[in-house]
């Protein structure tokens, strides 16, 4: 599902497209938040390369994202099987402050 988000209150009214996609490799899976042109590259069964990806925390779970410093590229089909029983986005994290004495 692709969400259309707009910011009509700014100096330039712009639309942003966002889609959450499940991506994976031989170590596990994670939800990738695709934005704008990245959404068009996300097709079921496609093999993609994510460069300079980062982890964002959303409601206590990890999401993978590629910002303007990274790249999303469609590549040749991969020669591995996705490890579907290790979805890192299903693990819930809690921020704990540690006070050193």
PDB file of N, CA and C in Angstrom:
ATOM      1  N   UNK A   1       0.837  -1.166   0.000  1.00  0.00           N
ATOM      2  CA  UNK A   1       0.000   0.000   0.000  1.00  0.00           C
ATOM      3  C   UNK A   1       0.888   1.238   0.000  1.00  0.00           C
ATOM      4  N   UNK A   2       0.570   2.196  -0.819  1.00  0.00           N
ATOM      5  CA  UNK A   2       1.346   3.432  -0.926  1.00  0.00           C
ATOM      6  C   UNK A   2       0.529   4.565  -0.329  1.00  0.00           C
ATOM      7  N   UNK A   3       1.126   5.260   0.630  1.00  0.00           N
ATOM      8  CA  UNK A   3       0.478   6.422   1.234  1.00  0.00           C
ATOM      9  C   UNK A   3       0.924   7.685   0.530  1.00  0.00           C
ATOM     10  N   UNK A   4      -0.003   8.598   0.311  1.00  0.00           N
ATOM     11  CA  UNK A   4       0.316   9.910  -0.236  1.00  0.00           C
ATOM     12  C   UNK A   4       0.243  10.895   0.919  1.00  0.00           C
ATOM     13  N   UNK A   5       1.353  11.557   1.195  1.00  0.00           N
ATOM     14  CA  UNK A   5       1.365  12.545   2.271  1.00  0.00           C
ATOM     15  C   UNK A   5       1.746  13.883   1.683  1.00  0.00           C
ATOM     16  N   UNK A   6       1.059  14.920   2.102  1.00  0.00           N
ATOM     17  CA  UNK A   6       1.354  16.255   1.604  1.00  0.00           C
ATOM     18  C   UNK A   6       1.613  17.219   2.736  1.00  0.00           C
ATOM     19  N   UNK A   7       2.308  18.300   2.406  1.00  0.00           N
ATOM     20  CA  UNK A   7       2.572  19.359   3.386  1.00  0.00           C
ATOM     21  C   UNK A   7       2.077  20.674   2.795  1.00  0.00           C
ATOM     22  N   UNK A   8       0.794  20.944   2.903  1.00  0.00           N
ATOM     23  CA  UNK A   8       0.245  22.149   2.295  1.00  0.00           C
ATOM     24  C   UNK A   8       0.622  23.431   3.028  1.00  0.00           C
ATOM     25  N   UNK A   9       1.156  23.327   4.254  1.00  0.00           N
ATOM     26  CA  UNK A   9       1.451  24.524   5.040  1.00  0.00           C
ATOM     27  C   UNK A   9       2.825  25.120   4.753  1.00  0.00           C
ATOM     28  N   UNK A  10       3.666  24.434   4.006  1.00  0.00           N
ATOM     29  CA  UNK A  10       5.016  24.928   3.723  1.00  0.00           C
ATOM     30  C   UNK A  10       5.029  25.884   2.542  1.00  0.00           C
ATOM     31  N   UNK A  11       6.219  26.429   2.237  1.00  0.00           N
ATOM     32  CA  UNK A  11       6.334  27.348   1.112  1.00  0.00           C
ATOM     33  C   UNK A  11       6.066  26.662  -0.232  1.00  0.00           C
ATOM     34  N   UNK A  12       6.329  25.376  -0.305  1.00  0.00           N
ATOM     35  CA  UNK A  12       6.045  24.606  -1.513  1.00  0.00           C
ATOM     36  C   UNK A  12       5.148  23.441  -1.125  1.00  0.00           C
ATOM     37  N   UNK A  13       3.992  23.378  -1.739  1.00  0.00           N
ATOM     38  CA  UNK A  13       3.114  22.242  -1.471  1.00  0.00           C
ATOM     39  C   UNK A  13       3.684  21.038  -2.208  1.00  0.00           C
ATOM     40  N   UNK A  14       4.103  20.021  -1.464  1.00  0.00           N
ATOM     41  CA  UNK A  14       4.703  18.853  -2.107  1.00  0.00           C
ATOM     42  C   UNK A  14       4.041  17.579  -1.596  1.00  0.00           C
ATOM     43  N   UNK A  15       4.034  16.594  -2.437  1.00  0.00           N
ATOM     44  CA  UNK A  15       3.481  15.305  -2.102  1.00  0.00           C
ATOM     45  C   UNK A  15       4.615  14.323  -1.834  1.00  0.00           C
ATOM     46  N   UNK A  16       4.434  13.461  -0.856  1.00  0.00           N
ATOM     47  CA  UNK A  16       5.416  12.423  -0.544  1.00  0.00           C
ATOM     48  C   UNK A  16       4.696  11.083  -0.589  1.00  0.00           C
ATOM     49  N   UNK A  17       5.311  10.114  -1.262  1.00  0.00           N
ATOM     50  CA  UNK A  17       4.773   8.759  -1.297  1.00  0.00           C
ATOM     51  C   UNK A  17       5.598   7.882  -0.373  1.00  0.00           C
ATOM     52  N   UNK A  18       4.921   7.060   0.436  1.00  0.00           N
ATOM     53  CA  UNK A  18       5.593   6.178   1.385  1.00  0.00           C
ATOM     54  C   UNK A  18       4.964   4.787   1.284  1.00  0.00           C
ATOM     55  N   UNK A  19       5.836   3.761   1.246  1.00  0.00           N
ATOM     56  CA  UNK A  19       5.362   2.374   1.252  1.00  0.00           C
ATOM     57  C   UNK A  19       6.268   1.556   2.153  1.00  0.00           C
ATOM     58  N   UNK A  20       5.678   0.656   2.922  1.00  0.00           N
ATOM     59  CA  UNK A  20       6.458  -0.259   3.744  1.00  0.00           C
ATOM     60  C   UNK A  20       6.551  -1.586   3.021  1.00  0.00           C
ATOM     61  N   UNK A  21       7.781  -2.077   2.847  1.00  0.00           N
ATOM     62  CA  UNK A  21       8.049  -3.301   2.084  1.00  0.00           C
ATOM     63  C   UNK A  21       8.871  -4.248   2.944  1.00  0.00           C
ATOM     64  N   UNK A  22       8.566  -5.510   2.879  1.00  0.00           N
ATOM     65  CA  UNK A  22       9.341  -6.514   3.605  1.00  0.00           C
ATOM     66  C   UNK A  22      10.486  -6.961   2.708  1.00  0.00           C
ATOM     67  N   UNK A  23      11.727  -6.728   3.149  1.00  0.00           N
ATOM     68  CA  UNK A  23      12.917  -7.112   2.388  1.00  0.00           C
ATOM     69  C   UNK A  23      13.736  -8.080   3.230  1.00  0.00           C
ATOM     70  N   UNK A  24      14.595  -8.858   2.565  1.00  0.00           N
ATOM     71  CA  UNK A  24      15.381  -9.815   3.329  1.00  0.00           C
ATOM     72  C   UNK A  24      16.568 -10.345   2.567  1.00  0.00           C
ATOM     73  N   UNK A  25      17.418 -11.062   3.306  1.00  0.00           N
ATOM     74  CA  UNK A  25      18.568 -11.756   2.735  1.00  0.00           C
ATOM     75  C   UNK A  25      18.730 -13.078   3.478  1.00  0.00           C
ATOM     76  N   UNK A  26      19.910 -13.676   3.369  1.00  0.00           N
ATOM     77  CA  UNK A  26      20.101 -14.991   3.986  1.00  0.00           C
ATOM     78  C   UNK A  26      20.177 -14.939   5.510  1.00  0.00           C
ATOM     79  N   UNK A  27      20.230 -13.747   6.108  1.00  0.00           N
ATOM     80  CA  UNK A  27      20.287 -13.632   7.563  1.00  0.00           C
ATOM     81  C   UNK A  27      18.943 -13.314   8.189  1.00  0.00           C
ATOM     82  N   UNK A  28      18.020 -12.741   7.436  1.00  0.00           N
ATOM     83  CA  UNK A  28      16.719 -12.397   7.991  1.00  0.00           C
ATOM     84  C   UNK A  28      15.961 -11.398   7.148  1.00  0.00           C
ATOM     85  N   UNK A  29      14.885 -10.862   7.743  1.00  0.00           N
ATOM     86  CA  UNK A  29      14.020  -9.904   7.052  1.00  0.00           C
ATOM     87  C   UNK A  29      13.805  -8.686   7.933  1.00  0.00           C
ATOM     88  N   UNK A  30      13.387  -7.578   7.285  1.00  0.00           N
ATOM     89  CA  UNK A  30      13.077  -6.349   8.001  1.00  0.00           C
ATOM     90  C   UNK A  30      12.160  -5.515   7.119  1.00  0.00           C
ATOM     91  N   UNK A  31      11.377  -4.650   7.731  1.00  0.00           N
ATOM     92  CA  UNK A  31      10.516  -3.754   6.956  1.00  0.00           C
ATOM     93  C   UNK A  31      11.352  -2.584   6.466  1.00  0.00           C
ATOM     94  N   UNK A  32      11.267  -2.328   5.168  1.00  0.00           N
ATOM     95  CA  UNK A  32      11.961  -1.211   4.528  1.00  0.00           C
ATOM     96  C   UNK A  32      10.926  -0.140   4.223  1.00  0.00           C
ATOM     97  N   UNK A  33      11.175   1.082   4.656  1.00  0.00           N
ATOM     98  CA  UNK A  33      10.286   2.194   4.364  1.00  0.00           C
ATOM     99  C   UNK A  33      10.781   2.896   3.107  1.00  0.00           C
ATOM    100  N   UNK A  34      10.085   2.655   1.993  1.00  0.00           N
ATOM    101  CA  UNK A  34      10.443   3.258   0.707  1.00  0.00           C
ATOM    102  C   UNK A  34       9.750   4.615   0.588  1.00  0.00           C
ATOM    103  N   UNK A  35      10.496   5.584   0.063  1.00  0.00           N
ATOM    104  CA  UNK A  35       9.959   6.934  -0.085  1.00  0.00           C
ATOM    105  C   UNK A  35      10.101   7.410  -1.531  1.00  0.00           C
ATOM    106  N   UNK A  36       9.079   8.086  -2.014  1.00  0.00           N
ATOM    107  CA  UNK A  36       9.046   8.739  -3.326  1.00  0.00           C
ATOM    108  C   UNK A  36       9.468   7.803  -4.455  1.00  0.00           C
ATOM    109  N   UNK A  37      10.574   8.081  -5.159  1.00  0.00           N
ATOM    110  CA  UNK A  37      10.995   7.266  -6.306  1.00  0.00           C
ATOM    111  C   UNK A  37      11.356   5.836  -5.909  1.00  0.00           C
ATOM    112  N   UNK A  38      11.738   5.631  -4.650  1.00  0.00           N
ATOM    113  CA  UNK A  38      12.077   4.280  -4.187  1.00  0.00           C
ATOM    114  C   UNK A  38      10.859   3.354  -4.266  1.00  0.00           C
ATOM    115  N   UNK A  39       9.660   3.916  -4.101  1.00  0.00           N
ATOM    116  CA  UNK A  39       8.430   3.121  -4.114  1.00  0.00           C
ATOM    117  C   UNK A  39       8.280   2.399  -5.456  1.00  0.00           C
ATOM    118  N   UNK A  40       8.625   3.065  -6.550  1.00  0.00           N
ATOM    119  CA  UNK A  40       8.477   2.478  -7.880  1.00  0.00           C
ATOM    120  C   UNK A  40       9.394   1.277  -8.100  1.00  0.00           C
ATOM    121  N   UNK A  41      10.509   1.194  -7.373  1.00  0.00           N
ATOM    122  CA  UNK A  41      11.464   0.092  -7.528  1.00  0.00           C
ATOM    123  C   UNK A  41      11.059  -1.155  -6.758  1.00  0.00           C
ATOM    124  N   UNK A  42      10.158  -1.017  -5.798  1.00  0.00           N
ATOM    125  CA  UNK A  42       9.781  -2.123  -4.924  1.00  0.00           C
ATOM    126  C   UNK A  42       8.685  -2.955  -5.572  1.00  0.00           C
ATOM    127  N   UNK A  43       9.085  -4.098  -6.090  1.00  0.00           N
ATOM    128  CA  UNK A  43       8.142  -5.040  -6.694  1.00  0.00           C
ATOM    129  C   UNK A  43       8.343  -6.395  -6.017  1.00  0.00           C
ATOM    130  N   UNK A  44       7.273  -7.139  -5.830  1.00  0.00           N
ATOM    131  CA  UNK A  44       7.372  -8.451  -5.191  1.00  0.00           C
ATOM    132  C   UNK A  44       8.303  -9.358  -5.994  1.00  0.00           C
ATOM    133  N   UNK A  45       9.265  -9.970  -5.294  1.00  0.00           N
ATOM    134  CA  UNK A  45      10.215 -10.875  -5.920  1.00  0.00           C
ATOM    135  C   UNK A  45      11.423 -10.209  -6.541  1.00  0.00           C
ATOM    136  N   UNK A  46      11.457  -8.873  -6.558  1.00  0.00           N
ATOM    137  CA  UNK A  46      12.601  -8.152  -7.146  1.00  0.00           C
ATOM    138  C   UNK A  46      13.816  -8.261  -6.234  1.00  0.00           C
ATOM    139  N   UNK A  47      14.999  -8.204  -6.829  1.00  0.00           N
ATOM    140  CA  UNK A  47      16.243  -8.170  -6.068  1.00  0.00           C
ATOM    141  C   UNK A  47      16.766  -6.745  -6.124  1.00  0.00           C
ATOM    142  N   UNK A  48      17.011  -6.187  -4.944  1.00  0.00           N
ATOM    143  CA  UNK A  48      17.485  -4.802  -4.860  1.00  0.00           C
ATOM    144  C   UNK A  48      18.751  -4.741  -4.013  1.00  0.00           C
ATOM    145  N   UNK A  49      19.541  -3.719  -4.252  1.00  0.00           N
ATOM    146  CA  UNK A  49      20.706  -3.429  -3.424  1.00  0.00           C
ATOM    147  C   UNK A  49      20.436  -2.105  -2.719  1.00  0.00           C
ATOM    148  N   UNK A  50      20.624  -2.100  -1.394  1.00  0.00           N
ATOM    149  CA  UNK A  50      20.461  -0.887  -0.594  1.00  0.00           C
ATOM    150  C   UNK A  50      21.843  -0.445  -0.136  1.00  0.00           C
ATOM    151  N   UNK A  51      22.232   0.765  -0.501  1.00  0.00           N
ATOM    152  CA  UNK A  51      23.539   1.295  -0.104  1.00  0.00           C
ATOM    153  C   UNK A  51      23.342   2.425   0.909  1.00  0.00           C
ATOM    154  N   UNK A  52      24.181   2.407   1.936  1.00  0.00           N
ATOM    155  CA  UNK A  52      24.111   3.405   3.011  1.00  0.00           C
ATOM    156  C   UNK A  52      22.733   3.435   3.671  1.00  0.00           C
ATOM    157  N   UNK A  53      22.179   2.258   3.895  1.00  0.00           N
ATOM    158  CA  UNK A  53      20.890   2.159   4.585  1.00  0.00           C
ATOM    159  C   UNK A  53      21.091   2.420   6.073  1.00  0.00           C
ATOM    160  N   UNK A  54      20.024   2.793   6.736  1.00  0.00           N
ATOM    161  CA  UNK A  54      20.098   3.061   8.173  1.00  0.00           C
ATOM    162  C   UNK A  54      18.872   2.465   8.848  1.00  0.00           C
ATOM    163  N   UNK A  55      18.957   2.317  10.149  1.00  0.00           N
ATOM    164  CA  UNK A  55      17.838   1.814  10.944  1.00  0.00           C
ATOM    165  C   UNK A  55      17.147   2.985  11.611  1.00  0.00           C
ATOM    166  N   UNK A  56      15.831   3.063  11.454  1.00  0.00           N
ATOM    167  CA  UNK A  56      14.998   4.018  12.177  1.00  0.00           C
ATOM    168  C   UNK A  56      14.145   3.217  13.152  1.00  0.00           C
ATOM    169  N   UNK A  57      13.872   3.780  14.301  1.00  0.00           N
ATOM    170  CA  UNK A  57      12.983   3.129  15.256  1.00  0.00           C
ATOM    171  C   UNK A  57      11.593   3.738  15.103  1.00  0.00           C
ATOM    172  N   UNK A  58      10.582   2.888  14.998  1.00  0.00           N
ATOM    173  CA  UNK A  58       9.199   3.333  14.858  1.00  0.00           C
ATOM    174  C   UNK A  58       8.343   2.525  15.806  1.00  0.00           C
ATOM    175  N   UNK A  59       7.790   3.179  16.814  1.00  0.00           N
ATOM    176  CA  UNK A  59       6.947   2.529  17.825  1.00  0.00           C
ATOM    177  C   UNK A  59       7.630   1.307  18.424  1.00  0.00           C
ATOM    178  N   UNK A  60       8.930   1.427  18.707  1.00  0.00           N
ATOM    179  CA  UNK A  60       9.668   0.376  19.386  1.00  0.00           C
ATOM    180  C   UNK A  60      10.186  -0.740  18.491  1.00  0.00           C
ATOM    181  N   UNK A  61      10.005  -0.634  17.177  1.00  0.00           N
ATOM    182  CA  UNK A  61      10.534  -1.675  16.298  1.00  0.00           C
ATOM    183  C   UNK A  61      11.397  -1.050  15.200  1.00  0.00           C
ATOM    184  N   UNK A  62      12.287  -1.877  14.640  1.00  0.00           N
ATOM    185  CA  UNK A  62      13.239  -1.379  13.647  1.00  0.00           C
ATOM    186  C   UNK A  62      12.615  -1.318  12.260  1.00  0.00           C
ATOM    187  N   UNK A  63      12.979  -0.272  11.529  1.00  0.00           N
ATOM    188  CA  UNK A  63      12.631  -0.101  10.122  1.00  0.00           C
ATOM    189  C   UNK A  63      13.905   0.270   9.386  1.00  0.00           C
ATOM    190  N   UNK A  64      14.095  -0.282   8.208  1.00  0.00           N
ATOM    191  CA  UNK A  64      15.242   0.046   7.379  1.00  0.00           C
ATOM    192  C   UNK A  64      14.851   1.200   6.466  1.00  0.00           C
ATOM    193  N   UNK A  65      15.769   2.143   6.251  1.00  0.00           N
ATOM    194  CA  UNK A  65      15.488   3.301   5.391  1.00  0.00           C
ATOM    195  C   UNK A  65      16.752   3.708   4.652  1.00  0.00           C
ATOM    196  N   UNK A  66      16.567   4.299   3.485  1.00  0.00           N
ATOM    197  CA  UNK A  66      17.670   4.852   2.707  1.00  0.00           C
ATOM    198  C   UNK A  66      17.329   6.315   2.474  1.00  0.00           C
ATOM    199  N   UNK A  67      18.164   7.215   3.032  1.00  0.00           N
ATOM    200  CA  UNK A  67      17.897   8.644   2.867  1.00  0.00           C
ATOM    201  C   UNK A  67      18.634   9.178   1.642  1.00  0.00           C
ATOM    202  N   UNK A  68      18.765  10.475   1.555  1.00  0.00           N
ATOM    203  CA  UNK A  68      19.366  11.088   0.364  1.00  0.00           C
ATOM    204  C   UNK A  68      20.839  10.735   0.178  1.00  0.00           C
ATOM    205  N   UNK A  69      21.493  10.226   1.205  1.00  0.00           N
ATOM    206  CA  UNK A  69      22.913   9.858   1.103  1.00  0.00           C
ATOM    207  C   UNK A  69      23.098   8.427   0.615  1.00  0.00           C
ATOM    208  N   UNK A  70      22.008   7.690   0.484  1.00  0.00           N
ATOM    209  CA  UNK A  70      22.090   6.297   0.065  1.00  0.00           C
ATOM    210  C   UNK A  70      21.515   6.082  -1.323  1.00  0.00           C
ATOM    211  N   UNK A  71      21.475   4.810  -1.715  1.00  0.00           N
ATOM    212  CA  UNK A  71      20.943   4.444  -3.031  1.00  0.00           C
ATOM    213  C   UNK A  71      20.136   3.164  -2.938  1.00  0.00           C
ATOM    214  N   UNK A  72      19.118   3.085  -3.775  1.00  0.00           N
ATOM    215  CA  UNK A  72      18.325   1.874  -3.947  1.00  0.00           C
ATOM    216  C   UNK A  72      18.426   1.511  -5.420  1.00  0.00           C
ATOM    217  N   UNK A  73      18.926   0.299  -5.715  1.00  0.00           N
ATOM    218  CA  UNK A  73      19.123  -0.117  -7.100  1.00  0.00           C
ATOM    219  C   UNK A  73      18.533  -1.501  -7.323  1.00  0.00           C
ATOM    220  N   UNK A  74      17.881  -1.685  -8.459  1.00  0.00           N
ATOM    221  CA  UNK A  74      17.407  -3.008  -8.859  1.00  0.00           C
ATOM    222  C   UNK A  74      18.591  -3.740  -9.476  1.00  0.00           C
ATOM    223  N   UNK A  75      18.806  -5.002  -9.069  1.00  0.00           N
ATOM    224  CA  UNK A  75      19.943  -5.783  -9.553  1.00  0.00           C
ATOM    225  C   UNK A  75      19.467  -7.120 -10.105  1.00  0.00           C
ATOM    226  N   UNK A  76      20.430  -7.914 -10.531  1.00  0.00           N
ATOM    227  CA  UNK A  76      20.130  -9.257 -11.036  1.00  0.00           C
ATOM    228  C   UNK A  76      19.604 -10.122  -9.894  1.00  0.00           C
ATOM    229  N   UNK A  77      18.819 -11.145 -10.200  1.00  0.00           N
ATOM    230  CA  UNK A  77      18.292 -12.025  -9.144  1.00  0.00           C
ATOM    231  C   UNK A  77      19.406 -12.606  -8.275  1.00  0.00           C
ATOM    232  N   UNK A  78      19.141 -12.672  -6.994  1.00  0.00           N
ATOM    233  CA  UNK A  78      20.128 -13.151  -6.026  1.00  0.00           C
ATOM    234  C   UNK A  78      20.186 -14.673  -6.009  1.00  0.00           C
ATOM    235  N   UNK A  79      21.335 -15.167  -5.557  1.00  0.00           N
ATOM    236  CA  UNK A  79      21.543 -16.617  -5.478  1.00  0.00           C
ATOM    237  C   UNK A  79      21.450 -17.094  -4.036  1.00  0.00           C
ATOM    238  N   UNK A  80      20.554 -16.521  -3.250  1.00  0.00           N
ATOM    239  CA  UNK A  80      20.373 -16.966  -1.871  1.00  0.00           C
ATOM    240  C   UNK A  80      18.886 -17.109  -1.582  1.00  0.00           C
ATOM    241  N   UNK A  81      18.592 -17.776  -0.479  1.00  0.00           N
ATOM    242  CA  UNK A  81      17.218 -17.937  -0.028  1.00  0.00           C
ATOM    243  C   UNK A  81      17.018 -17.048   1.195  1.00  0.00           C
ATOM    244  N   UNK A  82      15.951 -16.283   1.193  1.00  0.00           N
ATOM    245  CA  UNK A  82      15.652 -15.380   2.311  1.00  0.00           C
ATOM    246  C   UNK A  82      15.288 -16.201   3.541  1.00  0.00           C
ATOM    247  N   UNK A  83      15.901 -15.836   4.670  1.00  0.00           N
ATOM    248  CA  UNK A  83      15.594 -16.502   5.941  1.00  0.00           C
ATOM    249  C   UNK A  83      14.317 -15.868   6.502  1.00  0.00           C
ATOM    250  N   UNK A  84      13.201 -16.493   6.238  1.00  0.00           N
ATOM    251  CA  UNK A  84      11.904 -15.912   6.571  1.00  0.00           C
ATOM    252  C   UNK A  84      11.514 -16.039   8.039  1.00  0.00           C
ATOM    253  N   UNK A  85      12.228 -16.861   8.811  1.00  0.00           N
ATOM    254  CA  UNK A  85      11.860 -17.036  10.213  1.00  0.00           C
ATOM    255  C   UNK A  85      12.595 -16.077  11.150  1.00  0.00           C
ATOM    256  N   UNK A  86      13.241 -15.049  10.607  1.00  0.00           N
ATOM    257  CA  UNK A  86      13.962 -14.068  11.423  1.00  0.00           C
ATOM    258  C   UNK A  86      13.577 -12.659  10.982  1.00  0.00           C
ATOM    259  N   UNK A  87      12.358 -12.221  11.358  1.00  0.00           N
ATOM    260  CA  UNK A  87      11.878 -10.891  11.003  1.00  0.00           C
ATOM    261  C   UNK A  87      12.265  -9.916  12.111  1.00  0.00           C
ATOM    262  N   UNK A  88      13.281  -9.100  11.849  1.00  0.00           N
ATOM    263  CA  UNK A  88      13.798  -8.179  12.862  1.00  0.00           C
ATOM    264  C   UNK A  88      12.815  -7.071  13.222  1.00  0.00           C
ATOM    265  N   UNK A  89      11.846  -6.796  12.367  1.00  0.00           N
ATOM    266  CA  UNK A  89      10.858  -5.766  12.668  1.00  0.00           C
ATOM    267  C   UNK A  89       9.812  -6.234  13.664  1.00  0.00           C
ATOM    268  N   UNK A  90       9.758  -7.518  13.936  1.00  0.00           N
ATOM    269  CA  UNK A  90       8.797  -8.039  14.915  1.00  0.00           C
ATOM    270  C   UNK A  90       9.320  -7.961  16.346  1.00  0.00           C
ATOM    271  N   UNK A  91      10.611  -7.671  16.509  1.00  0.00           N
ATOM    272  CA  UNK A  91      11.201  -7.554  17.842  1.00  0.00           C
ATOM    273  C   UNK A  91      10.909  -6.155  18.374  1.00  0.00           C
ATOM    274  N   UNK A  92      10.332  -6.098  19.574  1.00  0.00           N
ATOM    275  CA  UNK A  92       9.984  -4.811  20.162  1.00  0.00           C
ATOM    276  C   UNK A  92      11.079  -4.385  21.143  1.00  0.00           C
ATOM    277  N   UNK A  93      11.538  -3.156  20.987  1.00  0.00           N
ATOM    278  CA  UNK A  93      12.606  -2.619  21.829  1.00  0.00           C
ATOM    279  C   UNK A  93      12.054  -1.536  22.741  1.00  0.00           C
ATOM    280  N   UNK A  94      12.735  -1.356  23.868  1.00  0.00           N
ATOM    281  CA  UNK A  94      12.348  -0.327  24.815  1.00  0.00           C
ATOM    282  C   UNK A  94      13.592   0.468  25.187  1.00  0.00           C
ATOM    283  N   UNK A  95      13.477   1.784  25.188  1.00  0.00           N
ATOM    284  CA  UNK A  95      14.586   2.651  25.567  1.00  0.00           C
ATOM    285  C   UNK A  95      14.744   2.613  27.078  1.00  0.00           C
ATOM    286  N   UNK A  96      15.952   2.269  27.524  1.00  0.00           N
ATOM    287  CA  UNK A  96      16.240   2.189  28.954  1.00  0.00           C
ATOM    288  C   UNK A  96      17.390   3.145  29.242  1.00  0.00           C
ATOM    289  N   UNK A  97      17.186   4.059  30.186  1.00  0.00           N
ATOM    290  CA  UNK A  97      18.243   4.977  30.598  1.00  0.00           C
ATOM    291  C   UNK A  97      19.067   4.332  31.704  1.00  0.00           C
ATOM    292  N   UNK A  98      20.385   4.306  31.522  1.00  0.00           N
ATOM    293  CA  UNK A  98      21.278   3.723  32.504  1.00  0.00           C
ATOM    294  C   UNK A  98      22.007   4.870  33.201  1.00  0.00           C
ATOM    295  N   UNK A  99      21.917   4.905  34.524  1.00  0.00           N
ATOM    296  CA  UNK A  99      22.562   5.949  35.315  1.00  0.00           C
ATOM    297  C   UNK A  99      23.817   5.358  35.916  1.00  0.00           C
ATOM    298  N   UNK A 100      24.965   5.933  35.583  1.00  0.00           N
ATOM    299  CA  UNK A 100      26.227   5.478  36.166  1.00  0.00           C
ATOM    300  C   UNK A 100      26.511   6.268  37.435  1.00  0.00           C
ATOM    301  N   UNK A 101      26.967   5.562  38.462  1.00  0.00           N
ATOM    302  CA  UNK A 101      27.273   6.233  39.741  1.00  0.00           C
ATOM    303  C   UNK A 101      28.746   6.287  39.967  1.00  0.00           C
TER     304      UNK A 101
END
